[in-house]
Coordinates of C-alpha atoms and ligand atoms in Angstrom, one line a residue:
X813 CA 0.0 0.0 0.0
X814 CA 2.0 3.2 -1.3
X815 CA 1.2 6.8 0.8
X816 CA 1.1 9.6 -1.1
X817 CA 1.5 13.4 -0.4
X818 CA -0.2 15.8 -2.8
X819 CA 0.3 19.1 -3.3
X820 CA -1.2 21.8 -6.3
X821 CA -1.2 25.3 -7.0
X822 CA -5.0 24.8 -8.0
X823 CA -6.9 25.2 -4.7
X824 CA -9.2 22.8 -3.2
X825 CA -7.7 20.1 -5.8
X826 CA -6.8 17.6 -3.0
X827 CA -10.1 15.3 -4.1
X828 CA -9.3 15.5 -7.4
X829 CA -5.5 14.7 -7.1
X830 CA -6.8 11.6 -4.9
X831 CA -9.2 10.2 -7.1
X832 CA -6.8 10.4 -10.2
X833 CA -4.5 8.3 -8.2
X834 CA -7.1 6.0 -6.6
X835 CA -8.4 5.5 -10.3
X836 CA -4.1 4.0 -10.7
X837 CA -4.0 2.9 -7.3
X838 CA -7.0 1.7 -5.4
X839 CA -5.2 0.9 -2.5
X840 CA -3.1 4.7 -1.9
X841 CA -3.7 6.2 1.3
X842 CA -3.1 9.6 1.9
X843 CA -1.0 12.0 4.4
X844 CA -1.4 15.3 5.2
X845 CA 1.3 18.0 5.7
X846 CA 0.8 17.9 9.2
X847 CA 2.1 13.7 9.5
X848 CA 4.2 13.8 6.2
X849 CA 7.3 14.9 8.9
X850 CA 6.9 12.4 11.3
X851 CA 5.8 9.4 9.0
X852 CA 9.3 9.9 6.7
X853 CA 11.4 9.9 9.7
X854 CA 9.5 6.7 10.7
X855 CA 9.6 5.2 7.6
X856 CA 10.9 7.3 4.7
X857 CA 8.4 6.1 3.0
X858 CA 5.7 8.1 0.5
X859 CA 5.3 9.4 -2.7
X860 CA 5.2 13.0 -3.0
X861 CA 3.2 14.1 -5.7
X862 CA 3.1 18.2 -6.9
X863 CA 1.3 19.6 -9.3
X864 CA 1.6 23.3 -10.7
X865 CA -0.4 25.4 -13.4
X866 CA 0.9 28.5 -14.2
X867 CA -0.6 31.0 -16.6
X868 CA 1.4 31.6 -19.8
X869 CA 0.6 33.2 -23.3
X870 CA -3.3 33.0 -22.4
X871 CA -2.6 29.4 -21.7
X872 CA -1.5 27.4 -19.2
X873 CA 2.1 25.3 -18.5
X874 CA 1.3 22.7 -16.6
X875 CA 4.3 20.9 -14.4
X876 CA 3.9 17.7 -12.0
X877 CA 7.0 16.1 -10.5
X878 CA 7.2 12.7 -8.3
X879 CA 9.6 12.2 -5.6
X880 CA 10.4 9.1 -3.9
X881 CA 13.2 8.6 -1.5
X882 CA 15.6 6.6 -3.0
X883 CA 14.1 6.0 -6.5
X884 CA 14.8 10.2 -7.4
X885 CA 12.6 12.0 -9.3
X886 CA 10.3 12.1 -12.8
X887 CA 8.6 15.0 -14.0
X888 CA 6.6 15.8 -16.3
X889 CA 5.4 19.4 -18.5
X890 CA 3.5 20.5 -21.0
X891 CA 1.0 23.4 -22.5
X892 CA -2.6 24.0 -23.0
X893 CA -3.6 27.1 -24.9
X894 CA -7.5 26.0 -25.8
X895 CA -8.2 27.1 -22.4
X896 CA -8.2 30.4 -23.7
X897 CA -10.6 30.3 -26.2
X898 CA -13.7 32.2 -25.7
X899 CA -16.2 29.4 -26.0
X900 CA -14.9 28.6 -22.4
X901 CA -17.2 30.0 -19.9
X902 CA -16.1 30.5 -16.0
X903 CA -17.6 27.0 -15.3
X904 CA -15.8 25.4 -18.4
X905 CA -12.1 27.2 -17.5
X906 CA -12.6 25.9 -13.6
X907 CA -13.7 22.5 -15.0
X908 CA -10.5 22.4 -18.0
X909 CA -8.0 23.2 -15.2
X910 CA -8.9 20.4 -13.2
X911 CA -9.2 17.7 -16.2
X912 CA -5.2 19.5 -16.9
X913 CA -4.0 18.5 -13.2
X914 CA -5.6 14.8 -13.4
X915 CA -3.6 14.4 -16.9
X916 CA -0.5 15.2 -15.1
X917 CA -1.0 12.6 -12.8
X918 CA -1.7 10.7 -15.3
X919 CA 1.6 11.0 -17.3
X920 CA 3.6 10.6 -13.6
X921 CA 2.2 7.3 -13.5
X922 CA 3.0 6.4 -17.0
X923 CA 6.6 7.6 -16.8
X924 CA 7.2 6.4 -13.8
X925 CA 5.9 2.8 -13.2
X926 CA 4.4 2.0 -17.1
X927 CA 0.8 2.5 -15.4
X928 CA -2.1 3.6 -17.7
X929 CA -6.3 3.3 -17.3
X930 CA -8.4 2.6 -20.1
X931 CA -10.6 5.7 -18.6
X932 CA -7.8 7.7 -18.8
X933 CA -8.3 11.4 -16.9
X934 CA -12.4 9.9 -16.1
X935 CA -13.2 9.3 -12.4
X936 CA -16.4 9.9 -12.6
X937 CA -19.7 7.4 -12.3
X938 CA -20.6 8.7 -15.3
X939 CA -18.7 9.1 -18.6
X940 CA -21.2 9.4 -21.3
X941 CA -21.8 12.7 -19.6
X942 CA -18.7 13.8 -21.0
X943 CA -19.2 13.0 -24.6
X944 CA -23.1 14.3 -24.3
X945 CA -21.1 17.8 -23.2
X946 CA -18.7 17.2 -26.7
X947 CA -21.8 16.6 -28.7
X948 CA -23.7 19.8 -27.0
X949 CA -20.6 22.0 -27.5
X950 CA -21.1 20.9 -32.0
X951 CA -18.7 18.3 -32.0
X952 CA -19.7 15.7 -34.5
X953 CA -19.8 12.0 -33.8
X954 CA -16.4 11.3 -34.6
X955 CA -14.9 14.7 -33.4
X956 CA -16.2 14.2 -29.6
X957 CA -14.6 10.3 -30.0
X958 CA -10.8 11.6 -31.0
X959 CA -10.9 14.4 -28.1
X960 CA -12.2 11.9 -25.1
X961 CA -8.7 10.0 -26.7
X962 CA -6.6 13.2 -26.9
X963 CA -8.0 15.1 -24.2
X964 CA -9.5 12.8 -21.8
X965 CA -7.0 10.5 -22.5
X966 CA -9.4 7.1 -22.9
X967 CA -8.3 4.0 -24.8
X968 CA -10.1 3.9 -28.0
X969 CA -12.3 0.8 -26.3
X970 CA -13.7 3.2 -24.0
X971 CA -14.2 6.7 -26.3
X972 CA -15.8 3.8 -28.9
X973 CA -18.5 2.6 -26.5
X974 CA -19.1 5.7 -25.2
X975 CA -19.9 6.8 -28.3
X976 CA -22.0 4.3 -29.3
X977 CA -24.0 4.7 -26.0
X978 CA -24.3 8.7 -26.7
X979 CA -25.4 8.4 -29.9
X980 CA -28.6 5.6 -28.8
X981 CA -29.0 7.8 -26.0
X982 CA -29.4 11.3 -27.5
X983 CA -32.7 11.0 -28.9
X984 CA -34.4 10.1 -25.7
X985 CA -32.9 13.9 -24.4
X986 CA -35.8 15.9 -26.0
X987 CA -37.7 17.4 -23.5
X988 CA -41.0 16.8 -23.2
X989 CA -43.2 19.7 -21.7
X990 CA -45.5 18.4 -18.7
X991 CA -43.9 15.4 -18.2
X992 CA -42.0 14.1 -15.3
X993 CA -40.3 10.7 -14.1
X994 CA -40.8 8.4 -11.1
X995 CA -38.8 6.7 -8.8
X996 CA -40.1 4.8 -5.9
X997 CA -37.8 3.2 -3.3
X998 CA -38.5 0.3 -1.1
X999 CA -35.8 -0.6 1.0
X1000 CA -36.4 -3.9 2.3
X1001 CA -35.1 -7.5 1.3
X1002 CA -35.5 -10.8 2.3
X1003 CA -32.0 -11.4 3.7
X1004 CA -28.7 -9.2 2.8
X1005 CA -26.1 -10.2 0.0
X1006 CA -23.0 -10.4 1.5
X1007 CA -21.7 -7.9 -1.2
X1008 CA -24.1 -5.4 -1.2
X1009 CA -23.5 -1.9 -0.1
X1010 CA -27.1 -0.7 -1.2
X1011 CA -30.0 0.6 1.5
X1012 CA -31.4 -3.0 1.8
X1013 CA -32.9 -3.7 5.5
X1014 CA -33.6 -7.4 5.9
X1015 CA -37.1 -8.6 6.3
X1016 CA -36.1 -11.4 8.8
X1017 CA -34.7 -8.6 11.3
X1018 CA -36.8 -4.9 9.9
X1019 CA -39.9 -6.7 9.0
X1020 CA -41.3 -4.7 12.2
X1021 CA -40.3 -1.3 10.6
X1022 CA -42.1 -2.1 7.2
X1023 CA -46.1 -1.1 7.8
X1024 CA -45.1 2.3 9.6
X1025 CA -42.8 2.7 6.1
X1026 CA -45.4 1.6 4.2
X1027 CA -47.9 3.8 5.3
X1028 CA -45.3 6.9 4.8
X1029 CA -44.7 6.0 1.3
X1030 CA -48.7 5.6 0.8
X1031 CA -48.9 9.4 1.8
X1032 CA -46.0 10.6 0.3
X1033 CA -47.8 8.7 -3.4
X1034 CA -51.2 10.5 -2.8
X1035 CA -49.7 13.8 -1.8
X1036 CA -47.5 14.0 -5.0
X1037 CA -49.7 12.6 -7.3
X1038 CA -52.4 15.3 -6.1
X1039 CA -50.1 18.1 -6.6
X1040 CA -48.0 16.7 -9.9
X1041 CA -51.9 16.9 -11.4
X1042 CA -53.1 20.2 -10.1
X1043 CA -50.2 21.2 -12.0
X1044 CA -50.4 19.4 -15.1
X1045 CA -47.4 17.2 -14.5
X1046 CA -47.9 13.7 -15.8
X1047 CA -45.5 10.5 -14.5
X1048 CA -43.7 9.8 -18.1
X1049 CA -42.0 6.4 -16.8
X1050 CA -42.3 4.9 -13.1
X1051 CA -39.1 2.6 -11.9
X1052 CA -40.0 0.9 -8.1
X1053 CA -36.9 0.1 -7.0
X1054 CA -35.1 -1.0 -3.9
X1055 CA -34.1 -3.2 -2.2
X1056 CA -36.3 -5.6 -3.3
X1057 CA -40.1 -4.1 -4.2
X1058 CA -41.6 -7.8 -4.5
X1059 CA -41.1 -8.5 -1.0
X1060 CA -43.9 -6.7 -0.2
X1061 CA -47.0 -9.8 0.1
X1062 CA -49.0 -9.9 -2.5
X1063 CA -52.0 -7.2 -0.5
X1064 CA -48.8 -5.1 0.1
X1065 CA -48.2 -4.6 -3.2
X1066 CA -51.7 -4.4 -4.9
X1067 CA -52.3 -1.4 -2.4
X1068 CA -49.3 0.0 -3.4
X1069 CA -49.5 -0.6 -7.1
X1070 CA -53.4 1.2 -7.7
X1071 CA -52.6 3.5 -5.5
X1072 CA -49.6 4.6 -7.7
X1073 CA -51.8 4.3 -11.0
X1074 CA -54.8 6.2 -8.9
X1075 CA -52.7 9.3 -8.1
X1076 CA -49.7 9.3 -11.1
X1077 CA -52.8 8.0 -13.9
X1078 CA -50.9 7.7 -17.5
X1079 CA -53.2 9.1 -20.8
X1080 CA -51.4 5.9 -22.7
X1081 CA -49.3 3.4 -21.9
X1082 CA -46.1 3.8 -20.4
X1083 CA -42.7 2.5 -19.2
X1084 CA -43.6 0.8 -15.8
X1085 CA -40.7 -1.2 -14.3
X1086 CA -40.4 -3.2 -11.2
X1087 CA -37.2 -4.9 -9.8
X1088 CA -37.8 -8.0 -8.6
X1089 CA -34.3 -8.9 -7.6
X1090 CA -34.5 -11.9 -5.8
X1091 CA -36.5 -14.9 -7.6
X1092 CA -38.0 -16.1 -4.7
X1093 CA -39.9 -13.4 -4.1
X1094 CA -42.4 -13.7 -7.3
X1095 CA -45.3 -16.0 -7.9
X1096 CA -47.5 -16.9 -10.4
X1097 CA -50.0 -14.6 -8.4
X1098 CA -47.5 -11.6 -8.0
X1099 CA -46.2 -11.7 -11.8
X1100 CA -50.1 -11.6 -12.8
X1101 CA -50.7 -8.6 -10.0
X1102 CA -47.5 -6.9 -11.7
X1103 CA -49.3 -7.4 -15.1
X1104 CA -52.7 -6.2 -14.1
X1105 CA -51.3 -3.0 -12.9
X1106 CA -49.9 -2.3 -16.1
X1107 CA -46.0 -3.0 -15.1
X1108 CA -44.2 -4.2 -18.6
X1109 CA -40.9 -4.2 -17.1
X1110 CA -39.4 -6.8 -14.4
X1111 CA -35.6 -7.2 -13.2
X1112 CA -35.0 -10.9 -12.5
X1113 CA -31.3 -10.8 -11.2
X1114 CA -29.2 -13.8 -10.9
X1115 CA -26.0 -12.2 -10.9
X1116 CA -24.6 -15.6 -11.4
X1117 CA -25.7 -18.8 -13.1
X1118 CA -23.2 -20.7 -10.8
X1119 CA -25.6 -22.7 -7.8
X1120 CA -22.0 -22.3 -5.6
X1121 CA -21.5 -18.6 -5.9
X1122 CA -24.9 -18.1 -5.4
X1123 CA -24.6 -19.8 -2.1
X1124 CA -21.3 -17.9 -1.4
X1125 CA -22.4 -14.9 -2.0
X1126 CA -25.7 -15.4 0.3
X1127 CA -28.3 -15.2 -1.8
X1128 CA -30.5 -18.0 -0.5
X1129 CA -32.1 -18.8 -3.9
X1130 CA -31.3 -21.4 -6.2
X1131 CA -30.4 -21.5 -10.1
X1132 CA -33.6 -23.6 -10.5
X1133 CA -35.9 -20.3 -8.9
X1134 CA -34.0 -18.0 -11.3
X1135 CA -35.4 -20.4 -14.3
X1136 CA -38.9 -21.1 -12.9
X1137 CA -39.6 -17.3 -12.1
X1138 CA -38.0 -16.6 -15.8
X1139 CA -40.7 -18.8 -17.4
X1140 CA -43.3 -17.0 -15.1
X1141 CA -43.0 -13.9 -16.3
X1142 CA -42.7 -15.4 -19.7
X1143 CA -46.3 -17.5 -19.3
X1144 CA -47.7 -14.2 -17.7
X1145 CA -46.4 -12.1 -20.8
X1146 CA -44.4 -9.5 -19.4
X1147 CA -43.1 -7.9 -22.1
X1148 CA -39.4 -6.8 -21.2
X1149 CA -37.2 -8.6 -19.0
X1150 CA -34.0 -7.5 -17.2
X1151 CA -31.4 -9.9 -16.0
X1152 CA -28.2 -8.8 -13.9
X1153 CA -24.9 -10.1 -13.6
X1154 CA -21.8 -9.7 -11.7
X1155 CA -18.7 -10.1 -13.3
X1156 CA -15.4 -11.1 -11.4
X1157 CA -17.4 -12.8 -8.4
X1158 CA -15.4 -14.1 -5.4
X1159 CA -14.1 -18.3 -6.5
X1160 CA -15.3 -17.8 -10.1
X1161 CA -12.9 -17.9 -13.1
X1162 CA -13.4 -17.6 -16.8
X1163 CA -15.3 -21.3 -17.3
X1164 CA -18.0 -20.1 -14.7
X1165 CA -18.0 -16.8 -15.9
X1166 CA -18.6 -18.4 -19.8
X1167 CA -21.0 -21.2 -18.2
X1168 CA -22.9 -18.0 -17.1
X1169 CA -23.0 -16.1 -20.1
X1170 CA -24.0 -18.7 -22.2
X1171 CA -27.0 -19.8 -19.7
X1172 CA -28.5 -16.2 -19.9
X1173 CA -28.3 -15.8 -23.5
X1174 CA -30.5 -18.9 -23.1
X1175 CA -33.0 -17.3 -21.5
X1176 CA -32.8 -14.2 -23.8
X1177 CA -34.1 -11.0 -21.8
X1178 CA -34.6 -7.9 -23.8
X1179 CA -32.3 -6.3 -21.3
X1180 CA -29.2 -7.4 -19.8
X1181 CA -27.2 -5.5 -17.3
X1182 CA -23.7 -6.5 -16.8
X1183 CA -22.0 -5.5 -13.9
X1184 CA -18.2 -5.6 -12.8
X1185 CA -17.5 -6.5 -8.9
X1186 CA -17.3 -3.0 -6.8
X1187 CA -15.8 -4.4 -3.6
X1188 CA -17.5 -1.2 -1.2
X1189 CA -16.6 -1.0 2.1
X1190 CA -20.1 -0.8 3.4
X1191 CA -20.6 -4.5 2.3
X1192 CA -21.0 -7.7 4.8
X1193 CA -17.8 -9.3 3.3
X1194 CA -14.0 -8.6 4.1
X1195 CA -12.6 -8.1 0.8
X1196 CA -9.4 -8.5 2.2
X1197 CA -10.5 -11.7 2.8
X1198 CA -13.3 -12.8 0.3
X1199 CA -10.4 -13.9 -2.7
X1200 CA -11.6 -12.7 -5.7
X1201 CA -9.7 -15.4 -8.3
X1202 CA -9.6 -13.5 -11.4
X1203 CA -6.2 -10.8 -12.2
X1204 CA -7.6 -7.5 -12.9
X1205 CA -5.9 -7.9 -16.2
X1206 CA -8.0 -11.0 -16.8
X1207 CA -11.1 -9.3 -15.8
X1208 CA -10.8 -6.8 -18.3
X1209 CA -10.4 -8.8 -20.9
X1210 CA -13.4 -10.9 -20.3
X1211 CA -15.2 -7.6 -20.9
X1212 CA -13.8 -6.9 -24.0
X1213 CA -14.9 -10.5 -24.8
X1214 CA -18.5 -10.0 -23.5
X1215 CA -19.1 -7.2 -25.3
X1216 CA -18.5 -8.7 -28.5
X1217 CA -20.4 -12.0 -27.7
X1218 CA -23.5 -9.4 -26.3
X1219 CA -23.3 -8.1 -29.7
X1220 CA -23.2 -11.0 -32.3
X1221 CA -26.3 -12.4 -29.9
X1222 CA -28.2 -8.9 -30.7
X1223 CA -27.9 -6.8 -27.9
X1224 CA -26.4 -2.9 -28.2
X1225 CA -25.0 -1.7 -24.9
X1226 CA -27.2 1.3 -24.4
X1227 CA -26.6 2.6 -20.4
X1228 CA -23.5 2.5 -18.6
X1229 CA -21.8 3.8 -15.5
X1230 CA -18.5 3.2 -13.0
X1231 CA -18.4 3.1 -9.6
X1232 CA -15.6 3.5 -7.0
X1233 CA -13.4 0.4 -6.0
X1234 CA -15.1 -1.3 -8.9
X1235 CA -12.3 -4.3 -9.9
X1236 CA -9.8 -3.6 -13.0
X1237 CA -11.0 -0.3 -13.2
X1238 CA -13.9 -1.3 -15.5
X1239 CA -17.4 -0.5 -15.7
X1240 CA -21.3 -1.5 -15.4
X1241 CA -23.1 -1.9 -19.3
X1242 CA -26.6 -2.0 -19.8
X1243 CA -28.0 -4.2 -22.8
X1244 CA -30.9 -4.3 -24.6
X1245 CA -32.3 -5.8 -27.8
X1246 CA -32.8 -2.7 -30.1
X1247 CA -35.9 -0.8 -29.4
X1248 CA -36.3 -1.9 -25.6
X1249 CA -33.9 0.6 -23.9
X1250 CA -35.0 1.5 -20.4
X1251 CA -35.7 5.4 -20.5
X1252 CA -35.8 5.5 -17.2
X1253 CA -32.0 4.4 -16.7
X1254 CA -30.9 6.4 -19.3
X1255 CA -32.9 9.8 -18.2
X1256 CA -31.9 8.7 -14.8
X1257 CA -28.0 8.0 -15.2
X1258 CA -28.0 10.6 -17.9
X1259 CA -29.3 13.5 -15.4
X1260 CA -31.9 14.9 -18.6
X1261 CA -35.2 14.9 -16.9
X1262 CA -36.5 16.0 -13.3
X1263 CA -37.3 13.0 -11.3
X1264 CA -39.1 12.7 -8.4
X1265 CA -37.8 10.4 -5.3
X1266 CA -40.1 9.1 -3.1
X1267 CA -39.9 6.0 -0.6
X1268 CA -36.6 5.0 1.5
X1269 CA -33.2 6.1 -0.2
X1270 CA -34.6 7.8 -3.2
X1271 CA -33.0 10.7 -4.5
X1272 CA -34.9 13.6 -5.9
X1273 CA -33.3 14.5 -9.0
X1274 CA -34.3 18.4 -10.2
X1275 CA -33.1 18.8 -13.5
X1276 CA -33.3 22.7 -15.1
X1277 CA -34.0 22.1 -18.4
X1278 CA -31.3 25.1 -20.1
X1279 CA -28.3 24.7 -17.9
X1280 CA -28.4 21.1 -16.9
X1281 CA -27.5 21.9 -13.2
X1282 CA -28.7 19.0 -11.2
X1283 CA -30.0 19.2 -7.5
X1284 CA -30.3 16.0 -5.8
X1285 CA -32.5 15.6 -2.2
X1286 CA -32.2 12.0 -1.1
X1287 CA -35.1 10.7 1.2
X1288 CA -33.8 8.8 4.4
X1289 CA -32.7 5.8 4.1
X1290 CA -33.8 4.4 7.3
X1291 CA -37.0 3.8 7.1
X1292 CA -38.2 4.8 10.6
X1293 CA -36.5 8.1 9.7
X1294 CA -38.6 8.5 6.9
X1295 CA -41.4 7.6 8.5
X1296 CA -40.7 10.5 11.0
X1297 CA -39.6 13.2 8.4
X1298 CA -42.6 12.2 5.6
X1299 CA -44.8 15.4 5.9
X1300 CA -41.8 17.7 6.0
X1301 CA -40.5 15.8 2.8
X1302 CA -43.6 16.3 1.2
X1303 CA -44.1 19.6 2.0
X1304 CA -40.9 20.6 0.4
X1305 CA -41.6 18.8 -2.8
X1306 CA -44.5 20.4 -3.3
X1307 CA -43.2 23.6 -2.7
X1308 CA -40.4 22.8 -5.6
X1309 CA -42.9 21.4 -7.8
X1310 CA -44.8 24.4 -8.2
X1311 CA -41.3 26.4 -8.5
X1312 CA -40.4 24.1 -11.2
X1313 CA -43.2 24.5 -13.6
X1314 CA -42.9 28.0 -13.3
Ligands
SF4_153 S1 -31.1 -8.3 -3.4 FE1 -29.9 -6.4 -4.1 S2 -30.5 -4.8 -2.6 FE2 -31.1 -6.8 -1.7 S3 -29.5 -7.3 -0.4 FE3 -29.1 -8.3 -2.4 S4 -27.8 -6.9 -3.5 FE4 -28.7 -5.8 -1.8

């Protein structure tokens, strides 16, 4: 584990330093000026990292030079004069100079251990951001895919699928005048992965905390729906998420479901999606409840096709659930399904990742969402511990491979987004046979469309339409906190709602 000292003429750059050089080195730790003295008498032993911009011929020079005790000393320069063109704005300028310090990190990697990312200068969750912002600013296609090489430093992998997500993406962006989305939490589930890092309270040991919550999120539905009509603001799309939303029993939900269609009613037919997570937790009975309250969408997650994983990684169903509850929804006539999958889980290699593969394609959902392991800190497991068998160079290239399989089977990756800590520096895709892309994950990830939060955990999203500025309110995730808090919560939504369609 290397310890690093930073240092930048920017001001408040220490963030963005670190998370260049987590994005190289997950495992860096970081010392302040105040230690730095007493730790390299103790040990001699960090990396002192310093970064300087100075202003020069309406440009920038920008310098960075690592020091290691007893290794010497690389350094690194060079120039940026776009800066100074006058399509940059205040916010553009602040934004350049920081992209300018995390490329000089960058290059003191390269130079001096042979260390590159495929993301290059992105530590962000979400990248396609950055080439929606190249296509907004009038770069064409293939313009906005050379500068996230040049500037942002991606491999041509990563610019590639961005692009090709962008450009499915783009026309969902149009806005569409009295419309809003819908997000509805419910944090419960009937036991806890051991990896999970979500706001997911187990039945077995919560269940007690669920009617109070359910009655809050009841009120907070008939409250918002009442206002979101008196103001001519109709529910576009409607994710429940979670958690696990088909935990609830089967009166828990059919309460839940009409009173959503009651108060958020749709003039035709709409994206309705519910995540059902955890087989076990749908029926015949709850799959034809989901249908008669107009939900077309269902997320029927695996993660793995492997029985021994699953059993490692605690989720307490079996492979043969995951097949009878896919043939459910199938009988019912569901129209769009969603598997997920984790990639690089703890004991699997590239046989049980390939055994995997192969045994969803089986099943062909319209959407497919592959994720790559974040080991989070907030999860059950020890990741120290839990041995994750597969070298991150591995893991990358079984990626590379998926993607290609995905695509000769007929999917498009249409969604996609990064999280921290996530293994080999990679990246979650969403799939989806052409023409069934989830708007609400790409509105959502995106940040294009106001939507509304309600339930445990959910954020509020308020999206202004010119500038794209985006102000999130999350709801409490406990769910006796929200309980307590729901009329305040409301009251406050309200109050923005009728700001916003003014
Ligand atoms: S089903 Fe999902 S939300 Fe629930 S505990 Fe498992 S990973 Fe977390």
């Amino acid at each position: 584990m290397a310890l690093y000292r930073l240092s930048c003429s920017l001001l408040d750059n220490q963030k963005n330093l670190e998370n260049m050089i987590l994005a190289l080195d997950p495992e860096a730790r970081f010392v302040t000026e105040d230690h730095s003295s007493a730790l390299n008498t103790r040990t001699g032993a960090f990396v002192e990292i310093e970064v300087n911009l100075e202003e020069q011929d309406a440009g920038f020079l920008i310098e960075g030079v690592w020091r290691e005790a007893g290794t010497g000393t690389v350094s690194v320069q060079f120039s940026d004069h776009e800066i100074a063109q006058e399509t940059y704005g205040p916010v553009e300028r602040r934004l350049r100079k920081k992209e300018l310090v995390r490329r000089a990190v960058l290059q003191l990697f390269t130079k001096r251990t042979g260390q590159t990312t495929p993301w290059g200068i992105l530590t962000g969750v979400r990248p396609v951001k950055v080439y929606h912002y190249l296509r907004d600013a009038g770069f064409s296609p293939d313009e906005a895919t050379a500068r996230l090489q040049s500037h942002y430093c991606l491999d041509s992998d990563k610019a590639g699928i961005l692009a090709e997500i962008g450009e499915i993406q783009r026309p969902y962006f149009s806005a569409l005048p009295g419309k809003i989305g819908l997000y509805i939490g419910i944090p419960f589930c009937p036991t806890r992965c051991e990896y999970c890092s979500f706001a997911a309270y187990p039945l077995n040991s919560h269940g007690h905390l669920l009617p109070g919550f359910l009655e809050a999120l009841q009120y907070e539905v008939y409250e918002l729906g009442k206002a979101c009509r008196s103001l001519g603001l109709e529910a576009e799309f409607i994710y429940i998420g979670g958690g696990t939303p088909t935990v609830l029993n089967q009166e828990e939900l059919r309460v839940l479901l009409s009173s959503i269609n009651n108060s958020f009613p749709a003039s035709g037919e709409r994206e309705f999606t519910v995540e059902a997570g955890r087989p076990e937790t749908l029926d015949r009975e709850k799959i034809r409840l989901l249908k008669e309250m107009k939900v077309n969408r269902v997320s029927v997650n695996p993660q793995t096709m492997k029985e021994q994983t699953l059993k490692l990684i605690g989720r307490k169903h079996t492979i043969a659930q995951v097949l009878e509850t896919v043939a459910l929804v199938r009988e019912v006539g569901i129209p769009c399904l969603n598997m997920d999958l984790i990639m690089g889980l703890p004991g699997e290699n590239v046989q049980d990742w390939n055994y995997t593969l192969a045994g969803i394609k089986e099943l062909a959902p319209e959407n497919l969402t592959l994720h790559t392991l974040a080991p989070k800190r907030a999860a059950a497991w020890n990741f120290q511990e839990v041995r994750v068998k597969t070298s991150e160079h591995l893991l990358a290239e079984w990626l590379r491979w998926s993607i290609q399989e995905l695509k000769t089977s007929g999917y498009r990756p249409y969604y996609l987004y990064r999280q921290r800590r996530i293994l080999a520096n990679q990246e979650n895709i969403g799939y989806c046979k052409p023409g069934t892309e989830n708007i609400y994950n790409i509105l959502m990830m995106e940040e294009r469309r106001t939507i509304l939060g309600l339930g445990g955990g959910a954020i509020t999203k308020w999206v202004d339409p010119q500038t794209l500025q985006v102000e999130r309110i999350p709801n409490p995730k406990c769910p006796a906190t929200y309980r307590g808090r729901i009329k305040e919560l409301v009251e406050e939504k309200v109050r923005r709602l009728r700001v916003y369609v003014n």
